Coordinates of C-alpha atoms and ligand atoms in Angstrom, one line a residue:
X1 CA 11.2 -31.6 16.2
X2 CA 11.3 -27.7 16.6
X3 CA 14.6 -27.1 18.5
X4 CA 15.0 -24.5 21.0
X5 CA 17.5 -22.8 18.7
X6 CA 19.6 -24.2 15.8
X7 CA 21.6 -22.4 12.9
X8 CA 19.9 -20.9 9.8
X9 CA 22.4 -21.5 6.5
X10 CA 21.9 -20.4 3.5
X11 CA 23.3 -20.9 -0.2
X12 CA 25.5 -18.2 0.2
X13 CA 27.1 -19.3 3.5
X14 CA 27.7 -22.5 1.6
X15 CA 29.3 -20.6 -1.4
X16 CA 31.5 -18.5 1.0
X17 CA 32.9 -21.7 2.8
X18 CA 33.1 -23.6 -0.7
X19 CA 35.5 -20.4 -1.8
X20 CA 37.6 -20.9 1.0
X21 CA 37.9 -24.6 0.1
X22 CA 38.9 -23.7 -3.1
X23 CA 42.0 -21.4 -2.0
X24 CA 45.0 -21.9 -1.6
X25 CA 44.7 -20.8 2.3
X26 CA 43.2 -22.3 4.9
X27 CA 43.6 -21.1 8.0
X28 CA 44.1 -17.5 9.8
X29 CA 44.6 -15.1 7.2
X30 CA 42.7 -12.9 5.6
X31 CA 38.7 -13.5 6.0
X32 CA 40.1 -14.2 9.8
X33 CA 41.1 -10.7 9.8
X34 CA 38.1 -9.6 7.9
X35 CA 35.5 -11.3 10.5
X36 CA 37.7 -9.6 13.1
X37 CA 37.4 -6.0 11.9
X38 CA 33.8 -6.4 10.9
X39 CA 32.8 -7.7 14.4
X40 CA 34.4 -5.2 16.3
X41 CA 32.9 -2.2 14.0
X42 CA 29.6 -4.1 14.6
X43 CA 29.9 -4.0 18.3
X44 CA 31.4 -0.6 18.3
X45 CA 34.9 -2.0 20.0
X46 CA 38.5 -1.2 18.9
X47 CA 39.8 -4.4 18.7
X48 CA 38.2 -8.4 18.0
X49 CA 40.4 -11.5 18.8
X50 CA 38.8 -14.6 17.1
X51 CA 39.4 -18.1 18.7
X52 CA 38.2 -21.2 17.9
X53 CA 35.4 -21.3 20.6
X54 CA 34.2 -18.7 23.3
X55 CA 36.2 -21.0 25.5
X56 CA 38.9 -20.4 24.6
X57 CA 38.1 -17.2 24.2
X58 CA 37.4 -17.0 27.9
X59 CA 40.9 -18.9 28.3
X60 CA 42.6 -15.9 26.5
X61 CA 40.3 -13.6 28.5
X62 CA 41.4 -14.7 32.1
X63 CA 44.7 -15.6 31.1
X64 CA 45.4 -11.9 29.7
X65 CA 44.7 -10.0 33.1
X66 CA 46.7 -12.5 34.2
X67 CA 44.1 -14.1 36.7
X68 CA 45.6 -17.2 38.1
X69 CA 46.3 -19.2 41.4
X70 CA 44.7 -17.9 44.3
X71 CA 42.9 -15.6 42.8
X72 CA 39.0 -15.1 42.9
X73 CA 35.8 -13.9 39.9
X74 CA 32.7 -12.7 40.8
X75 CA 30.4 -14.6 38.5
X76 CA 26.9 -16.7 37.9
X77 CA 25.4 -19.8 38.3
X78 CA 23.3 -19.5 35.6
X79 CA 25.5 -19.6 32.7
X80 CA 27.4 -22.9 30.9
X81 CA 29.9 -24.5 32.8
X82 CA 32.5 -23.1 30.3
X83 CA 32.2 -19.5 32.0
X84 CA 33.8 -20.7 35.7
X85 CA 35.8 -23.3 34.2
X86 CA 38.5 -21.2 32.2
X87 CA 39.0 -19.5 35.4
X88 CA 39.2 -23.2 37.4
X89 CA 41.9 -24.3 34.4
X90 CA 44.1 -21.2 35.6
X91 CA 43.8 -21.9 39.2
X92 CA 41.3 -19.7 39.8
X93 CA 38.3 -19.9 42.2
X94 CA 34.6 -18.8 41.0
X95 CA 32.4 -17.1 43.3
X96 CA 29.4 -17.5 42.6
X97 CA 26.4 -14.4 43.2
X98 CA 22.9 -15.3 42.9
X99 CA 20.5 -13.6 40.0
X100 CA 17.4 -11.9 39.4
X101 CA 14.8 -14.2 37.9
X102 CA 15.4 -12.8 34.5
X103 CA 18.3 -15.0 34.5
X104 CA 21.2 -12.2 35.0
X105 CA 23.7 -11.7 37.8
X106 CA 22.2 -9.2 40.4
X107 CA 24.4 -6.4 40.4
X108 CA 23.3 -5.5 44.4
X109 CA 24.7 -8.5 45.6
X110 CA 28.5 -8.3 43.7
X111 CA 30.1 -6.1 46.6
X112 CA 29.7 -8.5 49.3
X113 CA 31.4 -10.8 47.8
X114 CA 34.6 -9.2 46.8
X115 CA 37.5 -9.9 48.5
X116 CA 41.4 -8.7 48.6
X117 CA 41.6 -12.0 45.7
X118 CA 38.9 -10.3 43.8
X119 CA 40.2 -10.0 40.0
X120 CA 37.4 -9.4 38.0
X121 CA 33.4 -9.5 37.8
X122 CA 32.6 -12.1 35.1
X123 CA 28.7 -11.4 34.1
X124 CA 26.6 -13.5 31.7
X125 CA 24.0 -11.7 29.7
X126 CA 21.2 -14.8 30.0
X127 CA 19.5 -15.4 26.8
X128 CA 20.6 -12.0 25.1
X129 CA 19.3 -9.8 27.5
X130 CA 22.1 -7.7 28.3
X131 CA 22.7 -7.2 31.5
X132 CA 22.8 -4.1 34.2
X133 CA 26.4 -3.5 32.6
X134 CA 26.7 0.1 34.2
X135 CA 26.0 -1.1 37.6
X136 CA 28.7 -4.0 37.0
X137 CA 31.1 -1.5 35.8
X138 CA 30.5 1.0 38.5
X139 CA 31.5 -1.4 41.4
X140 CA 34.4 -2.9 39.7
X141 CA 36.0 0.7 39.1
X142 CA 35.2 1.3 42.7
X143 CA 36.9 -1.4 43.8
X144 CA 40.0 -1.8 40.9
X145 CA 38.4 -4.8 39.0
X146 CA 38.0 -5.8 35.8
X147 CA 34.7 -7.0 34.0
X148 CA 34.5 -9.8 31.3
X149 CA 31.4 -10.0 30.0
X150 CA 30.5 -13.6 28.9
X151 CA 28.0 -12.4 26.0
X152 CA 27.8 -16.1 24.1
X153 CA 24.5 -15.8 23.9
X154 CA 24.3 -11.6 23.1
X155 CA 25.9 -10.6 20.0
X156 CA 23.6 -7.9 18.4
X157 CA 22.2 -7.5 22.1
X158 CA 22.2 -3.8 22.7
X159 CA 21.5 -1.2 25.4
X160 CA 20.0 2.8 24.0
X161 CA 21.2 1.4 20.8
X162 CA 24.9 0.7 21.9
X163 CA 25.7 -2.7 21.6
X164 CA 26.8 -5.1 24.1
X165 CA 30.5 -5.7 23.4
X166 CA 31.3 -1.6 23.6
X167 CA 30.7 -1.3 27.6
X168 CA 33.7 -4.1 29.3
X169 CA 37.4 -4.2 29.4
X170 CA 36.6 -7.7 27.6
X171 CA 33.4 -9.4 26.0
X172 CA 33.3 -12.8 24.7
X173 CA 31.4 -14.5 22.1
X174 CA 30.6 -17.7 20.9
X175 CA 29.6 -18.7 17.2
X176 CA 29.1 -22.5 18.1
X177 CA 26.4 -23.6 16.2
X178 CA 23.2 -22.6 18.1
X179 CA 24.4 -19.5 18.9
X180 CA 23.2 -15.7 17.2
X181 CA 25.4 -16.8 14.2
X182 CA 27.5 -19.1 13.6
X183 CA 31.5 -20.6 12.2
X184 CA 30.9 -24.2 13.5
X185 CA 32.8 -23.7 16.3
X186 CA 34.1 -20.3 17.2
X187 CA 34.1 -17.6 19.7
X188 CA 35.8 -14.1 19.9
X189 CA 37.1 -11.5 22.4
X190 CA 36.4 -8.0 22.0
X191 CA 38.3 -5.2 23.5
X192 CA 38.6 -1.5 23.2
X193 CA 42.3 -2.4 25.2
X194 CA 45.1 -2.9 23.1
X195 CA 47.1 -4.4 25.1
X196 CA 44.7 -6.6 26.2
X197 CA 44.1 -7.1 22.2
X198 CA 47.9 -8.0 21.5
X199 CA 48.5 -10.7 24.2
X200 CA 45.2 -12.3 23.2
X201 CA 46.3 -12.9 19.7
X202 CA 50.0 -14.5 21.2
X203 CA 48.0 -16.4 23.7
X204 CA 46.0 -17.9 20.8
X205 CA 48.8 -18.7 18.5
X206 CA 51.7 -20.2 20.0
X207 CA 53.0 -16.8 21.8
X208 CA 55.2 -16.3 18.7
X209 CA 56.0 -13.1 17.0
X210 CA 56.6 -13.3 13.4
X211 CA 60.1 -10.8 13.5
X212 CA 61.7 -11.7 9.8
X213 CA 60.6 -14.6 7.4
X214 CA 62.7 -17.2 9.0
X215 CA 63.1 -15.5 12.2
X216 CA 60.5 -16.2 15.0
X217 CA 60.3 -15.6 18.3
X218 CA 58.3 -16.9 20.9
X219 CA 57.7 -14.4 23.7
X220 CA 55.0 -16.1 25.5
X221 CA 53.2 -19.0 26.5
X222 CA 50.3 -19.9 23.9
X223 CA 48.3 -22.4 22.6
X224 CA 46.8 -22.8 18.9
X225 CA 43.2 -21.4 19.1
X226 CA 43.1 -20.2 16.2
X227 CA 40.0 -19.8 13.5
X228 CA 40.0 -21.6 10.0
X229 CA 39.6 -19.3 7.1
X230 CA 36.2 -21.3 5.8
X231 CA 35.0 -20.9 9.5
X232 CA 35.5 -16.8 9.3
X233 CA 34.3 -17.2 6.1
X234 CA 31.1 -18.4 7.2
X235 CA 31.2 -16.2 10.4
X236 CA 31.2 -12.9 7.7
X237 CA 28.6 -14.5 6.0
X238 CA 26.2 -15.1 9.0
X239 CA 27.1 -11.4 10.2
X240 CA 25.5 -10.0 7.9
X241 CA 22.5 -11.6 8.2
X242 CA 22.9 -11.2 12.1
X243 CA 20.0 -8.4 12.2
X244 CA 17.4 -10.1 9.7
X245 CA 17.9 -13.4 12.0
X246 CA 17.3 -11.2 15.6
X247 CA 14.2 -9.6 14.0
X248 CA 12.9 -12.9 13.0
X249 CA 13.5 -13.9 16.9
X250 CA 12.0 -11.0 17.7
X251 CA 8.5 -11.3 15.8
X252 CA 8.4 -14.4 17.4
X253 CA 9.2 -13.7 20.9
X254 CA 6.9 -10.8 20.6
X255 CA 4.5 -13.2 19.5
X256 CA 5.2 -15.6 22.4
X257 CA 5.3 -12.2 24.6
X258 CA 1.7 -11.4 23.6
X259 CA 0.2 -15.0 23.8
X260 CA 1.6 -15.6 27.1
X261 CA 1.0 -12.4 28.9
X262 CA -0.1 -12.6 32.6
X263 CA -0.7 -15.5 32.5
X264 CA -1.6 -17.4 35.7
X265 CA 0.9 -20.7 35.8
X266 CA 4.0 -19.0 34.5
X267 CA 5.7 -16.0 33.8
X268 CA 7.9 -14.2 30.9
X269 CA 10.8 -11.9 30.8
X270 CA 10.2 -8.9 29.2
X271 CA 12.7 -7.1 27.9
X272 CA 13.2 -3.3 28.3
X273 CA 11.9 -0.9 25.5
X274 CA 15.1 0.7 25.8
X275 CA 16.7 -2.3 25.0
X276 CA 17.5 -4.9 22.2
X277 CA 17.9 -9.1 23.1
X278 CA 19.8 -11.2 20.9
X279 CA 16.6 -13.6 21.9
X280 CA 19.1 -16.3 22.0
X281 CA 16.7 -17.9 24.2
X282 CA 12.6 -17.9 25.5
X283 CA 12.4 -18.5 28.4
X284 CA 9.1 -19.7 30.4
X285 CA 9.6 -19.8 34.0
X286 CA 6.7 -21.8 35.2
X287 CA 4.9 -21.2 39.3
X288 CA 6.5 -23.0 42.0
X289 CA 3.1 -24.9 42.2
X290 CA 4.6 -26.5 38.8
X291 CA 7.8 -27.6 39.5
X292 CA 7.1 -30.8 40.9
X293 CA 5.1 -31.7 37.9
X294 CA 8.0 -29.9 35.1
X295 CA 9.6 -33.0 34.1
X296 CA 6.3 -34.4 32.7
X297 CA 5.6 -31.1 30.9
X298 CA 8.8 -31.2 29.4
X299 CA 9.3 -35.2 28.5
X300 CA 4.9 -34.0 26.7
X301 CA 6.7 -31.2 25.4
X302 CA 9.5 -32.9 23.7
X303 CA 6.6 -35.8 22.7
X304 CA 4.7 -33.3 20.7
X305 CA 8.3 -32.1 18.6
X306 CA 9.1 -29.0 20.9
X307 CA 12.8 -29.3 21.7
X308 CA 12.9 -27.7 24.8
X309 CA 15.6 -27.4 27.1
X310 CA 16.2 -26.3 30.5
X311 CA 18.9 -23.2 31.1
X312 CA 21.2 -24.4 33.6
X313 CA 21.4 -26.0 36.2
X314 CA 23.4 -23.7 38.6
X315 CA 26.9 -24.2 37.8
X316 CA 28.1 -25.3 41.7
X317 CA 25.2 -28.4 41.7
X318 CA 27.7 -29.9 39.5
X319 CA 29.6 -32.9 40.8
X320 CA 33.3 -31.7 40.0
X321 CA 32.2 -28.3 42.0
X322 CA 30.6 -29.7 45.1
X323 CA 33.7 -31.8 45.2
X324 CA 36.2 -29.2 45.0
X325 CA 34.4 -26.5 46.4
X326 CA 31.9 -28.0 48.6
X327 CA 27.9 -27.9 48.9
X328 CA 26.4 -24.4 47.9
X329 CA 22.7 -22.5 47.5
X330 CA 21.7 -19.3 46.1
X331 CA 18.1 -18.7 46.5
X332 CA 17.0 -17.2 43.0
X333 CA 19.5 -19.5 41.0
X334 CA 17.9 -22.3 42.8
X335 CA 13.9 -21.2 42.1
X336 CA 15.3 -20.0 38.6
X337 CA 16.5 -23.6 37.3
X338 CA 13.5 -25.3 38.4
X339 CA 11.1 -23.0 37.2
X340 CA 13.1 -22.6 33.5
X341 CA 12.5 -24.0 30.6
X342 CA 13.3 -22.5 26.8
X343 CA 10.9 -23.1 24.4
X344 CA 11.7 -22.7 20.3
X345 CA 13.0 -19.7 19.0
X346 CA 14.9 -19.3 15.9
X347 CA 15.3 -17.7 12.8
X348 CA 14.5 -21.3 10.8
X349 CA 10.4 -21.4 12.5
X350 CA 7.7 -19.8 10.5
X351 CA 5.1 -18.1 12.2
X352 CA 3.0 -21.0 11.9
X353 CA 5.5 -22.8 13.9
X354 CA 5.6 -20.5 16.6
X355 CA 1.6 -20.6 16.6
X356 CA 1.9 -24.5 17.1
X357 CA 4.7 -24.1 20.3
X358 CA 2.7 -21.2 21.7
X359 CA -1.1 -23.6 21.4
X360 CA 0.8 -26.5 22.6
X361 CA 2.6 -24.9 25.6
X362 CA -0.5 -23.8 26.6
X363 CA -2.6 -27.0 26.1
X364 CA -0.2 -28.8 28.4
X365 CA 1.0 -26.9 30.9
X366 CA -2.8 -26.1 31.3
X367 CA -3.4 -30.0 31.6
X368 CA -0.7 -30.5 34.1
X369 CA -1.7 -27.6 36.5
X370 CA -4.9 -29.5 37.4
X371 CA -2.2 -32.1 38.6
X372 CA 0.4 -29.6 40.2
X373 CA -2.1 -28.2 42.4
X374 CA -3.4 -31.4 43.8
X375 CA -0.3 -33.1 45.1
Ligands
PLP401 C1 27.9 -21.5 24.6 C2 28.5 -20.8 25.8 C3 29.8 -20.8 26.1 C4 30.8 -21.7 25.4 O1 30.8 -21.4 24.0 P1 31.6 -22.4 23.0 O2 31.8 -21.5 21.8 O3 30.8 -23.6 22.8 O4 32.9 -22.7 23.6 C5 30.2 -20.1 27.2 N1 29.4 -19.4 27.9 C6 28.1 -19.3 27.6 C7 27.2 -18.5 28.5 C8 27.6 -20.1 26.6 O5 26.2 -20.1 26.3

């Protein structure tokens, strides 16, 4: 089976962790500190918090600006549940604002939506491909928001060569497993705020403040998210091989790009010259004369070893939402999740491999149009 994405480790990632193993410290120290400052100069940001996943990074995030009961983010359906959740855990509500059908929030439908319980504009940049950031920033200085940028899926996404993680008041990533790169689990907050910066590092650990060496003090409440030294290890590892593994993503998608151009059962998202994807994800988004026919495609798919996947089902379809929050439909979201589906790309294919998804995606969904368009 080809998956949709999965990690790339190498010897040396293994020798990095095996270090660690070796020490005589294993959790947040050094190399914790070391993945911090060498994310944030990769990004261009001033500060990096690690956590021990992006959702508790998110946590940290919303919890920081102090969003809480009652009040309101502006965010997507088309993202993992994890992005509306963290703001559900601190009694938070989600709104959610349809997309375009490259996947991203659509920036001309934000300002309707905010109201007086407004806090912040959470965007997701879908598959890597960062998202109309400026636009997102304009309204939310306009109207006194903030904007976290939910970029699990963009690190080493960038926009004129300025990389996504430079352009919020927050950005979050994830290094779970499938993501860009990887520590396991893990997931960071990047901020050119320092206050923002400080209370994220107490919110992780405990909300204590080291004063002498038996004097403590806690000053806030916190939890223990923090990062082992093996995982950051790992993380500083896979960071430097973060732009070798998007231009092997790259060659592919571009290979996908070309294969798959204008076609006449489905369409492709381009990306912008002026622009870099992470190429987390590809994503085929198939005609609506297709949909009724996309869970055979997919199960024939999956038959001949291509681990697709479908990216997501909108966020308020989800039983715990329509029970708390009630039945809800956004057009594009809607058309978006059944026309999706993300087809292999990774840094572990050969080109050969992409050669064999691209030929078999063709083959079939060719096969099943002939049954599309007669029902
Ligand atoms: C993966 C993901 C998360 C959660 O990341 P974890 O590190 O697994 O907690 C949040 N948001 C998006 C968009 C994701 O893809």
């Amino acid at each position: 089976m080809i998956p949709y994405s999965t990690q790339l480790i190498e010897e040396d990632d293994i020798a990095a962790v095996v270090d660690i193993l070796r020490s005589s410290h294993l959790t947040q120290g050094s190399k914790v500190e070391e993945l911090e400052e060498a994310i944030a100069h990769y990004v261009g940001a001033r500060y990096c918090v690690t956590f021990n996943s992006a959702t508790s990074a998110l946590l940290g995030a919303y919890a920081v600006c102090e969003i809480g009961e009652g009040d309101e983010i502006i965010t997507t359906p088309i993202s993992f549940v994890a992005t509306s959740n963290m703001a559900i855990a601190l009694g938070a509500k989600p709104v959610f604002c349809d997309i375009k059908m490259d996947g991203n929030i659509d920036g001309n439908l934000i300002e309707a939506l905010i109201t007086p319980h407004t806090k912040a504009i959470v965007p997701v940049d879908f598959a890597g491909k960062p998202v109309a950031i400026r636009t997102i920033n304009d309204i939310a200085k306009k109207h006194n928001l903030l904007v976290i940028d939910d970029a699990s899926h963009a690190l080493g996404s960038d926009i004129g060569h300025q990389k996504v993680g430079s352009f919020s008041d927050m950005t979050v990533f994830s290094f779970h497993a499938i993501k860009p790169i990887t520590t396991g689990e893990g997931g960071a907050v990047v901020t050119n705020n320092e206050e923002f910066a400080k209370k994220l590092k107490l919110f992780r650990s405990h909300g204590v403040v080291k004063k002498q060496l038996w004097n403590s003090d806690m000053v806030s409440l916190g939890h223990n998210f923090r990062l082992t030294e093996f995982a950051a290890a790992l993380g500083l590892s896979q960071l430097h091989k973060l732009d070798r593994f998007i231009n092997i993503r790259e060659t592919i998608a571009r290979y996908y790009d070309e294969r798959f151009e204008h076609h006449k059962l489905f369409n492709i998202i381009r990306i912008d010259i002026t622009e870099q994807s992470a190429r987390h994800l590809y994503v085929l988004l198939l005609n609506p004369e297709l949909h009724c026919v996309k869970e055979e495609i997919f199960t024939k798919l999956q038959e001949r070893g291509l681990g697709i996947q479908v990216h997501y089902k909108p966020i308020y379809q989800n039983s715990f939402y329509k029970e708390r929050f009630g039945e809800q439909r956004l057009a594009t979201a809607e058309l978006f999740y059944k026309s999706e589906l993300s087809i292999p790309c990774h840094q572990k294919m050969s080109m050969e491999d992409a050669k064999y998804v691209a030929d078999t995606v063709l083959e079939i969904v060719e096969k099943y149009a002939y049954r599309g368009y007669n029902v």
